[in-house]
Structures are given as C-alpha cells and as structure tokens.
CSV table of C-alpha atoms and ligand atoms in Angstrom, one decimal:
chain,number,residue,atom,x,y,z
A,1,UNK,CA,-140.0,-49.8,-11.6
A,2,UNK,CA,-138.0,-51.3,-14.4
A,3,UNK,CA,-137.0,-49.4,-17.6
A,4,UNK,CA,-136.5,-51.1,-20.9
A,5,UNK,CA,-136.5,-47.9,-23.1
A,6,UNK,CA,-139.0,-46.8,-25.7
A,7,UNK,CA,-140.3,-43.3,-26.6
A,8,UNK,CA,-140.9,-42.6,-22.9
A,9,UNK,CA,-137.2,-42.6,-22.5
A,10,UNK,CA,-136.2,-41.0,-25.7
A,11,UNK,CA,-134.5,-37.6,-26.4
A,12,UNK,CA,-132.4,-36.3,-29.2
A,13,UNK,CA,-128.7,-37.2,-29.3
A,14,UNK,CA,-125.9,-34.7,-30.5
A,15,UNK,CA,-126.9,-35.2,-34.1
A,16,UNK,CA,-130.6,-34.7,-33.5
A,17,UNK,CA,-131.7,-38.4,-33.8
A,18,UNK,CA,-134.3,-39.4,-31.2
A,19,UNK,CA,-133.3,-42.6,-29.3
A,20,UNK,CA,-133.7,-44.1,-25.9
A,21,UNK,CA,-131.4,-42.2,-23.5
A,22,UNK,CA,-133.0,-41.7,-20.2
A,23,UNK,CA,-132.7,-44.1,-17.2
A,24,UNK,CA,-135.6,-45.5,-15.1
A,25,UNK,CA,-134.4,-43.0,-12.4
A,26,UNK,CA,-134.6,-40.1,-14.8
A,27,UNK,CA,-138.2,-40.9,-15.6
A,28,UNK,CA,-139.1,-41.1,-11.9
A,29,UNK,CA,-137.4,-37.8,-11.2
A,30,UNK,CA,-139.5,-36.1,-14.0
A,31,UNK,CA,-142.8,-36.9,-12.1
A,32,UNK,CA,-143.0,-34.7,-9.0
A,33,UNK,CA,-146.6,-36.3,-8.3
A,34,UNK,CA,-144.9,-39.5,-7.5
A,35,UNK,CA,-143.6,-37.9,-4.3
A,36,UNK,CA,-147.1,-37.4,-3.2
A,37,UNK,CA,-147.9,-41.2,-3.3
A,38,UNK,CA,-147.2,-43.3,-0.3
A,39,UNK,CA,-145.0,-45.7,-2.4
A,40,UNK,CA,-141.4,-46.8,-2.0
A,41,UNK,CA,-140.1,-46.9,-5.5
A,42,UNK,CA,-136.9,-48.6,-6.6
A,43,UNK,CA,-135.6,-47.9,-10.1
A,44,UNK,CA,-133.7,-50.4,-12.4
A,45,UNK,CA,-132.7,-49.8,-16.0
A,46,UNK,CA,-132.6,-53.3,-17.5
A,47,UNK,CA,-132.5,-52.3,-21.2
A,48,UNK,CA,-132.6,-49.0,-23.1
A,49,UNK,CA,-134.0,-50.0,-26.6
A,50,UNK,CA,-136.8,-49.2,-28.9
A,51,UNK,CA,-139.7,-51.6,-28.4
A,52,UNK,CA,-139.0,-53.1,-31.8
A,53,UNK,CA,-135.6,-54.4,-30.8
A,54,UNK,CA,-136.6,-56.1,-27.6
A,55,UNK,CA,-136.3,-60.0,-27.7
A,56,UNK,CA,-137.7,-62.9,-25.8
A,57,UNK,CA,-134.5,-63.2,-24.0
A,58,UNK,CA,-134.8,-59.7,-22.7
A,59,UNK,CA,-138.3,-60.4,-21.4
A,60,UNK,CA,-137.4,-63.7,-19.8
A,61,UNK,CA,-134.5,-61.9,-18.0
A,62,UNK,CA,-137.0,-59.2,-16.9
A,63,UNK,CA,-139.4,-61.8,-15.6
A,64,UNK,CA,-136.5,-63.2,-13.5
A,65,UNK,CA,-135.8,-59.7,-12.1
A,66,UNK,CA,-139.5,-59.2,-11.2
A,67,UNK,CA,-139.7,-62.7,-9.6
A,68,UNK,CA,-136.6,-61.8,-7.4
A,69,UNK,CA,-138.1,-58.4,-6.5
A,70,UNK,CA,-141.5,-60.1,-5.5
A,71,UNK,CA,-139.5,-62.7,-3.5
A,72,UNK,CA,-137.7,-59.9,-1.7
A,73,UNK,CA,-141.1,-58.2,-0.7
A,74,UNK,CA,-142.1,-55.9,-3.6
A,75,UNK,CA,-145.8,-55.6,-3.7
A,76,UNK,CA,-146.1,-54.5,-7.3
A,77,UNK,CA,-144.0,-53.6,-10.4
A,78,UNK,CA,-144.0,-51.1,-13.2
A,79,UNK,CA,-142.4,-51.6,-16.5
A,80,UNK,CA,-141.8,-48.8,-18.9
A,81,UNK,CA,-141.0,-49.6,-22.6
A,82,UNK,CA,-141.6,-48.8,-26.2
A,83,UNK,CA,-145.3,-49.1,-27.1
A,84,UNK,CA,-144.7,-50.9,-30.4
A,85,UNK,CA,-144.4,-54.2,-28.7
A,86,UNK,CA,-146.4,-53.8,-25.5
A,87,UNK,CA,-149.2,-56.0,-26.7
A,88,UNK,CA,-146.7,-58.9,-26.9
A,89,UNK,CA,-144.4,-58.2,-24.0
A,90,UNK,CA,-147.2,-57.6,-21.5
A,91,UNK,CA,-148.9,-60.8,-22.5
A,92,UNK,CA,-145.6,-62.7,-22.1
A,93,UNK,CA,-145.0,-61.2,-18.7
A,94,UNK,CA,-148.5,-62.2,-17.6
A,95,UNK,CA,-148.0,-65.7,-18.8
A,96,UNK,CA,-144.8,-65.9,-16.7
A,97,UNK,CA,-146.4,-64.3,-13.5
A,98,UNK,CA,-148.9,-66.3,-11.5
A,99,UNK,CA,-148.4,-64.2,-8.3
A,100,UNK,CA,-150.8,-61.7,-6.8
A,101,UNK,CA,-148.6,-58.7,-7.3
A,102,UNK,CA,-149.8,-56.4,-10.3
A,103,UNK,CA,-147.3,-56.1,-13.0
A,104,UNK,CA,-148.1,-52.8,-14.9
A,105,UNK,CA,-146.7,-52.0,-18.3
A,106,UNK,CA,-146.7,-48.4,-19.7
A,107,UNK,CA,-144.9,-46.1,-22.1
A,108,UNK,CA,-145.5,-43.0,-24.1
A,109,UNK,CA,-146.6,-41.9,-27.6
A,110,UNK,CA,-144.9,-38.4,-27.3
A,111,UNK,CA,-141.3,-38.3,-26.1
A,112,UNK,CA,-140.3,-36.1,-23.1
A,113,UNK,CA,-139.1,-33.2,-25.3
A,114,UNK,CA,-142.6,-32.7,-27.0
A,115,UNK,CA,-145.4,-30.5,-25.8
A,116,UNK,CA,-148.1,-32.6,-24.0
A,117,UNK,CA,-145.7,-35.5,-23.4
A,118,UNK,CA,-147.8,-38.4,-22.0
A,119,UNK,CA,-145.0,-40.4,-20.4
A,120,UNK,CA,-145.2,-38.7,-16.9
A,121,UNK,CA,-149.0,-39.0,-16.6
A,122,UNK,CA,-148.7,-42.6,-17.8
A,123,UNK,CA,-146.0,-43.4,-15.2
A,124,UNK,CA,-147.9,-41.7,-12.4
A,125,UNK,CA,-151.1,-43.7,-13.3
A,126,UNK,CA,-149.0,-47.0,-13.6
A,127,UNK,CA,-147.4,-46.6,-10.2
A,128,UNK,CA,-150.8,-45.8,-8.7
A,129,UNK,CA,-152.2,-49.0,-10.2
A,130,UNK,CA,-149.3,-51.1,-9.1
A,131,UNK,CA,-149.6,-49.8,-5.6
A,132,UNK,CA,-153.4,-50.3,-5.5
A,133,UNK,CA,-154.7,-53.2,-3.4
A,134,UNK,CA,-157.6,-53.4,-6.0
A,135,UNK,CA,-155.2,-54.4,-8.7
A,136,UNK,CA,-153.9,-57.5,-6.9
A,137,UNK,CA,-154.5,-60.7,-8.6
A,138,UNK,CA,-155.1,-59.1,-12.0
A,139,UNK,CA,-151.8,-60.4,-13.4
A,140,UNK,CA,-150.2,-58.2,-15.9
A,141,UNK,CA,-152.0,-55.0,-17.0
A,142,UNK,CA,-151.3,-52.1,-19.5
A,143,UNK,CA,-152.0,-48.7,-18.1
A,144,UNK,CA,-152.2,-45.9,-20.6
A,145,UNK,CA,-154.2,-42.7,-21.0
A,146,UNK,CA,-155.7,-43.4,-17.6
A,147,UNK,CA,-157.2,-46.8,-18.8
A,148,UNK,CA,-156.4,-50.2,-17.2
A,149,UNK,CA,-156.2,-53.0,-19.8
A,150,UNK,CA,-155.7,-56.7,-19.4
A,151,UNK,CA,-152.5,-57.9,-21.1
A,152,UNK,CA,-154.4,-60.7,-22.8
A,153,UNK,CA,-156.9,-58.3,-24.4
A,154,UNK,CA,-154.9,-55.1,-25.1
A,155,UNK,CA,-153.9,-54.1,-28.6
A,156,UNK,CA,-152.1,-51.2,-30.1
A,157,UNK,CA,-154.6,-49.7,-32.5
A,158,UNK,CA,-153.2,-46.5,-33.8
A,159,UNK,CA,-149.8,-45.3,-35.1
A,160,UNK,CA,-149.8,-42.0,-33.2
A,161,UNK,CA,-152.8,-41.4,-30.9
A,162,UNK,CA,-152.1,-41.3,-27.1
A,163,UNK,CA,-155.3,-43.3,-26.9
A,164,UNK,CA,-153.6,-46.1,-29.0
A,165,UNK,CA,-154.3,-48.9,-26.5
A,166,UNK,CA,-157.7,-50.6,-26.7
A,167,UNK,CA,-159.4,-53.8,-25.6
A,168,UNK,CA,-161.8,-54.6,-28.3
A,169,UNK,CA,-162.9,-57.9,-26.7
A,170,UNK,CA,-164.2,-57.2,-23.2
A,171,UNK,CA,-163.2,-53.6,-22.7
A,172,UNK,CA,-160.8,-52.1,-20.2
A,173,UNK,CA,-160.6,-53.6,-16.7
A,174,UNK,CA,-160.8,-50.1,-15.2
A,175,UNK,CA,-159.8,-46.4,-15.2
A,176,UNK,CA,-157.8,-44.0,-13.2
A,177,UNK,CA,-160.4,-41.7,-11.5
A,178,UNK,CA,-159.1,-38.7,-9.6
A,179,UNK,CA,-155.9,-40.3,-8.9
A,180,UNK,CA,-157.3,-43.7,-7.8
A,181,UNK,CA,-157.4,-47.0,-9.6
A,182,UNK,CA,-161.1,-48.1,-10.2
A,183,UNK,CA,-161.6,-51.6,-11.4
A,184,UNK,CA,-164.9,-52.1,-13.0
A,185,UNK,CA,-164.4,-55.5,-14.6
A,186,UNK,CA,-162.5,-58.3,-12.9
A,187,UNK,CA,-162.1,-61.3,-15.2
A,188,UNK,CA,-161.1,-64.7,-14.1
A,189,UNK,CA,-157.3,-65.1,-14.2
A,190,UNK,CA,-156.4,-66.4,-17.7
A,191,UNK,CA,-153.6,-68.9,-18.5
A,192,UNK,CA,-150.4,-68.7,-16.6
A,193,UNK,CA,-147.5,-71.1,-17.0
A,194,UNK,CA,-147.6,-73.8,-14.4
A,195,UNK,CA,-145.1,-73.2,-11.6
A,196,UNK,CA,-141.9,-75.1,-12.1
A,197,UNK,CA,-142.2,-75.2,-15.9
A,198,UNK,CA,-138.8,-75.0,-17.6
A,199,UNK,CA,-138.6,-72.6,-20.5
A,200,UNK,CA,-135.2,-73.5,-21.8
A,201,UNK,CA,-135.7,-74.7,-25.4
A,202,UNK,CA,-135.6,-72.2,-28.2
A,203,UNK,CA,-138.7,-72.5,-30.5
A,204,UNK,CA,-139.2,-70.8,-33.9
A,205,UNK,CA,-142.8,-69.8,-34.6
A,206,UNK,CA,-143.9,-68.0,-37.7
A,207,UNK,CA,-147.0,-65.9,-38.1
A,208,UNK,CA,-148.5,-66.0,-41.6
A,209,UNK,CA,-151.4,-63.7,-42.7
A,210,UNK,CA,-154.0,-64.6,-45.2
A,211,UNK,CA,-154.3,-62.0,-48.0
A,212,UNK,CA,-156.4,-61.8,-51.2
A,213,UNK,CA,-155.2,-64.0,-53.9
A,214,UNK,CA,-152.2,-65.6,-52.0
A,215,UNK,CA,-152.0,-69.2,-53.5
A,216,UNK,CA,-150.1,-70.4,-50.5
A,217,UNK,CA,-147.0,-71.2,-52.6
A,218,UNK,CA,-144.6,-69.9,-49.9
A,219,UNK,CA,-146.2,-72.0,-47.2
A,220,UNK,CA,-144.2,-75.3,-47.6
A,221,UNK,CA,-140.8,-73.5,-47.3
A,222,UNK,CA,-141.9,-71.6,-44.2
A,223,UNK,CA,-143.5,-74.8,-42.7
A,224,UNK,CA,-140.1,-76.6,-43.1
A,225,UNK,CA,-138.2,-73.9,-41.1
A,226,UNK,CA,-140.4,-73.7,-38.1
A,227,UNK,CA,-141.5,-75.5,-34.9
A,228,UNK,CA,-144.9,-73.9,-34.8
A,229,UNK,CA,-147.2,-71.8,-37.1
A,230,UNK,CA,-149.8,-69.2,-36.4
A,231,UNK,CA,-152.2,-68.5,-39.2
A,232,UNK,CA,-154.0,-65.1,-39.2
A,233,UNK,CA,-157.1,-66.0,-41.4
A,234,UNK,CA,-159.7,-63.8,-42.9
A,235,UNK,CA,-162.9,-63.2,-40.9
A,236,UNK,CA,-163.6,-66.0,-38.4
A,237,UNK,CA,-160.6,-68.0,-39.5
A,238,UNK,CA,-160.7,-68.6,-43.2
A,239,UNK,CA,-157.9,-69.2,-45.8
A,240,UNK,CA,-157.9,-69.8,-49.6
A,241,UNK,CA,-158.8,-73.4,-50.6
A,242,UNK,CA,-155.3,-73.8,-52.1
A,243,UNK,CA,-153.7,-73.5,-48.6
A,244,UNK,CA,-155.7,-76.5,-47.1
A,245,UNK,CA,-153.4,-79.3,-48.1
A,246,UNK,CA,-150.3,-77.5,-46.9
A,247,UNK,CA,-151.7,-76.7,-43.5
A,248,UNK,CA,-153.1,-80.2,-43.0
A,249,UNK,CA,-149.7,-81.7,-43.8
A,250,UNK,CA,-148.1,-79.1,-41.4
A,251,UNK,CA,-150.5,-79.8,-38.6
A,252,UNK,CA,-149.4,-83.5,-38.6
A,253,UNK,CA,-145.8,-82.4,-37.7
A,254,UNK,CA,-146.1,-79.2,-35.8
A,255,UNK,CA,-148.8,-77.2,-34.0
A,256,UNK,CA,-150.7,-74.9,-36.4
A,257,UNK,CA,-152.8,-72.3,-34.5
A,258,UNK,CA,-155.7,-70.5,-36.2
A,259,UNK,CA,-156.5,-66.8,-35.4
A,260,UNK,CA,-158.2,-64.0,-37.2
A,261,UNK,CA,-156.6,-61.0,-38.9
A,262,UNK,CA,-159.7,-58.8,-38.2
A,263,UNK,CA,-158.6,-57.3,-34.8
A,264,UNK,CA,-161.4,-58.5,-32.6
A,265,UNK,CA,-163.7,-61.5,-32.0
A,266,UNK,CA,-163.2,-65.2,-31.9
A,267,UNK,CA,-162.2,-67.7,-34.6
A,268,UNK,CA,-163.6,-70.8,-33.2
A,269,UNK,CA,-167.2,-70.5,-34.4
A,270,UNK,CA,-168.5,-73.5,-36.2
A,271,UNK,CA,-170.6,-71.6,-39.0
A,272,UNK,CA,-169.0,-72.5,-42.3
A,273,UNK,CA,-167.9,-75.8,-43.8
A,274,UNK,CA,-166.4,-74.9,-47.1
A,275,UNK,CA,-162.8,-76.0,-47.8
A,276,UNK,CA,-160.6,-73.4,-46.0
A,277,UNK,CA,-163.3,-72.5,-43.5
A,278,UNK,CA,-162.7,-72.5,-39.8
A,279,UNK,CA,-164.5,-75.8,-39.4
A,280,UNK,CA,-162.6,-77.5,-42.2
A,281,UNK,CA,-159.3,-76.3,-40.8
A,282,UNK,CA,-160.1,-77.3,-37.2
A,283,UNK,CA,-161.2,-80.8,-38.6
A,284,UNK,CA,-157.7,-81.1,-40.2
A,285,UNK,CA,-155.9,-80.6,-36.9
A,286,UNK,CA,-155.5,-76.7,-36.6
A,287,UNK,CA,-155.7,-75.4,-33.0
A,288,UNK,CA,-158.2,-72.6,-32.4
A,289,UNK,CA,-156.9,-69.6,-30.5
A,290,UNK,CA,-160.2,-68.3,-29.4
A,291,UNK,CA,-160.2,-64.5,-28.8
A,292,UNK,CA,-156.4,-64.3,-28.8
A,293,UNK,CA,-154.8,-62.0,-31.3
A,294,UNK,CA,-152.3,-63.5,-33.8
A,295,UNK,CA,-149.6,-61.7,-32.0
A,296,UNK,CA,-150.5,-63.0,-28.6
A,297,UNK,CA,-151.2,-66.5,-30.0
A,298,UNK,CA,-147.6,-66.5,-31.4
A,299,UNK,CA,-146.2,-65.5,-28.0
A,300,UNK,CA,-148.3,-68.2,-26.1
A,301,UNK,CA,-147.2,-71.0,-28.8
A,302,UNK,CA,-143.6,-70.1,-28.6
A,303,UNK,CA,-143.7,-70.2,-24.8
A,304,UNK,CA,-145.5,-73.5,-24.8
A,305,UNK,CA,-143.1,-75.0,-27.3
A,306,UNK,CA,-140.2,-73.9,-25.2
A,307,UNK,CA,-141.5,-75.8,-22.2
A,308,UNK,CA,-141.8,-79.0,-24.2
A,309,UNK,CA,-145.5,-79.4,-23.6
A,310,UNK,CA,-147.4,-82.2,-25.6
A,311,UNK,CA,-150.1,-81.5,-28.2
A,312,UNK,CA,-152.9,-82.2,-25.8
A,313,UNK,CA,-151.6,-79.8,-23.0
A,314,UNK,CA,-151.0,-77.3,-25.7
A,315,UNK,CA,-154.5,-77.5,-27.0
A,316,UNK,CA,-155.9,-77.2,-23.5
A,317,UNK,CA,-153.7,-74.1,-22.8
A,318,UNK,CA,-155.2,-72.5,-26.0
A,319,UNK,CA,-158.7,-73.2,-24.8
A,320,UNK,CA,-158.0,-71.5,-21.4
A,321,UNK,CA,-156.1,-68.6,-22.8
A,322,UNK,CA,-158.3,-68.0,-25.8
A,323,UNK,CA,-161.4,-67.4,-23.5
A,324,UNK,CA,-159.5,-64.3,-22.2
A,325,UNK,CA,-160.8,-65.0,-18.7
A,326,UNK,CA,-164.2,-63.7,-19.4
A,327,UNK,CA,-166.0,-66.2,-21.6
A,328,UNK,CA,-167.0,-69.6,-20.3
A,329,UNK,CA,-164.4,-72.2,-21.4
A,330,UNK,CA,-165.4,-74.0,-24.6
A,331,UNK,CA,-167.7,-71.2,-25.8
A,332,UNK,CA,-165.0,-69.4,-27.9
B,1,LIG,N1,-144.4,-44.9,-28.7
B,1,LIG,C1,-143.3,-45.8,-28.6
B,1,LIG,O1,-142.8,-46.1,-27.7
B,1,LIG,C2,-142.8,-46.2,-30.0
B,1,LIG,C3,-141.3,-46.4,-30.0
B,1,LIG,N2,-140.7,-46.2,-31.1
B,1,LIG,C4,-140.9,-47.8,-29.4
B,1,LIG,O2,-140.0,-47.8,-28.8
B,1,LIG,O3,-141.8,-48.6,-29.4
C-alpha cells in the first residue's frame, strides 16, 4: 500500500491549514477492519502532496516501486492519493502495468478530521479488491464509495460528493458487496505499453478546449511550443472553422489528437462533413481518441511520445485505447 498524499492523508497543521500530513502506515492504523482481512500489508509513503502537485516523474517512480514489489511477490497494490488527479494518474499507472496483479487507486473526499470521513471505508474496500482473485487481470482500477471503476473509463464528476467517481462509458466494473469484490463487467484489457518500451524522453503535450467564439488566434503560438496537442472539441469533435488551417498545419509536424469536451461518448463518428467537423478534421490528419477523455488522451499521447513511437504505431495505440476495452476495435 503506497501513500502519495491527498485529502485522505490531510489534517490541520498548527496554524489550522489542512495539508497532507499522515503516512501510509497512519492510514492503515486508522482502519481496524483491515486486521480482519487475511492480507499481509506493507506500507510505503512515496510522496505526501495534494493531487494537484503530483508529476509524471512521481508516477513513473511509483510504477517502478510497484514493479519491484510485484517482482518480489506482492499479489496486488493499493495507492492512496488526492482525488483531483486520480482520473489521470490511475490511467497512467494502468498503461505502465501489463501484469495480472490488480493496482487499486483510492482516496477520500472528506479528510480524517471530518464527520463521515470516507477514507477508511475506501481504504478497506481498496485493499479488499487488491486482494481479491476476481480482480486479477483488470489492470488499474479506482475503488471509491464501494464501486470499482476501470482506470480508462473513470472520471471525477463532482467537486465535493463522495460519489464523485463515475464511469459514463460502460459503467463500473463491479461493486463491494458485504465486504467482497463482485465483478459484474470484465472488459478486454485495454492498451498497455509494450514490455521493454523505454520512456526516457520528455514530451510536452498541451490540451486545448473549444469554446464559443474562440477564433483560434492563440493556437499557432501553442502549437510552436509543443510536441503533441490534444483538442477537446464541441460535441462529437467539432471546432470553429477558423481553427481548421492551424490544426491541419500542426498535424503535419506533430500528433494532434481529437477528443470531446462533453464528458462521455466517442468522437470518431462520421456524421458531419462541414469545415471543422470531426470528419473534416480526421481527413486533415487529426487522430481520433475514441471514447478517451481529453485528460486521458493527453496522458496517453505524452507517454507514447516519450517512448519515441512513430505516427502509425501511435494511431494504432489510440484505436485500441479509445475502445476502452469494451467496444469492438474500429467501431469507435
Ligand atoms: N479529495 C481530494 O483528495 C482533493 C485533494 N485536495 C487532492 O489532493 O486532490
């Protein structure tokens, strides 16, 4: 069980400011129910930060820690962290872990000093799932409010609700029922980084969202500074007509990935043909992200660029990843 910080580990300091202060062992000690599980738990505090301040470097280091633990015989892992970035970090951890052992990410919306703090129940549920034989082969999952979500689908949907994590495309994989993990939906394993891939190079990837009346004037300066670009378009992947030339020019030099800002559904339908429509943009070289959210598409693009993959491999990776493991490849 690895702690990275977040609200689940936050208490007030001497001046009253709430910040991450508890170690991974403190979190375990606060859940007597863990003693009742037939699980040998080892605690490691790798970072103690708010979710917003985690970096790709932190997550790559964590992935190495997990790989070492799995090589040493761990049968599952739990990561506790800030909920703000769980939809991105869990996805990255899943892309980096092709093994059978479940990696379970959890956190809390109410810190341990508040009435009805949800951290202890989430931690107990996360350990239960990580130790469950039924969770083997699921890759990385997010366990929150007794729901089990695939990292590729899960989104943070509410600023405060303890039920903030949802899977709008495909629903949860399962639930905690009377202390046991019940998997009701077992998708095909999504994209994972091929074994032996090197992820050394730094890549800068921007995410730019379409908004009403934006003439695209900022795009050229952004495009100049990045190795890859993710566009969160309107609806099924539309942008204003004035953006089309900028995006076409960009797609000749760098990968430009098309996603939707709506929060659910796929971009790669072939319904519309007007300038700036999804069909128009794809014909000009943009790469469809299928059902991947803009945030997850950015994580994937950054990772693929850091491995030095070519355009064709990169497109193929988005086809597999964008299907979320549940839709036949090529449909989305
Ligand atoms: N609920 C949370 O964990 C939010 C928190 N501020 C974070 O570290 O992301």
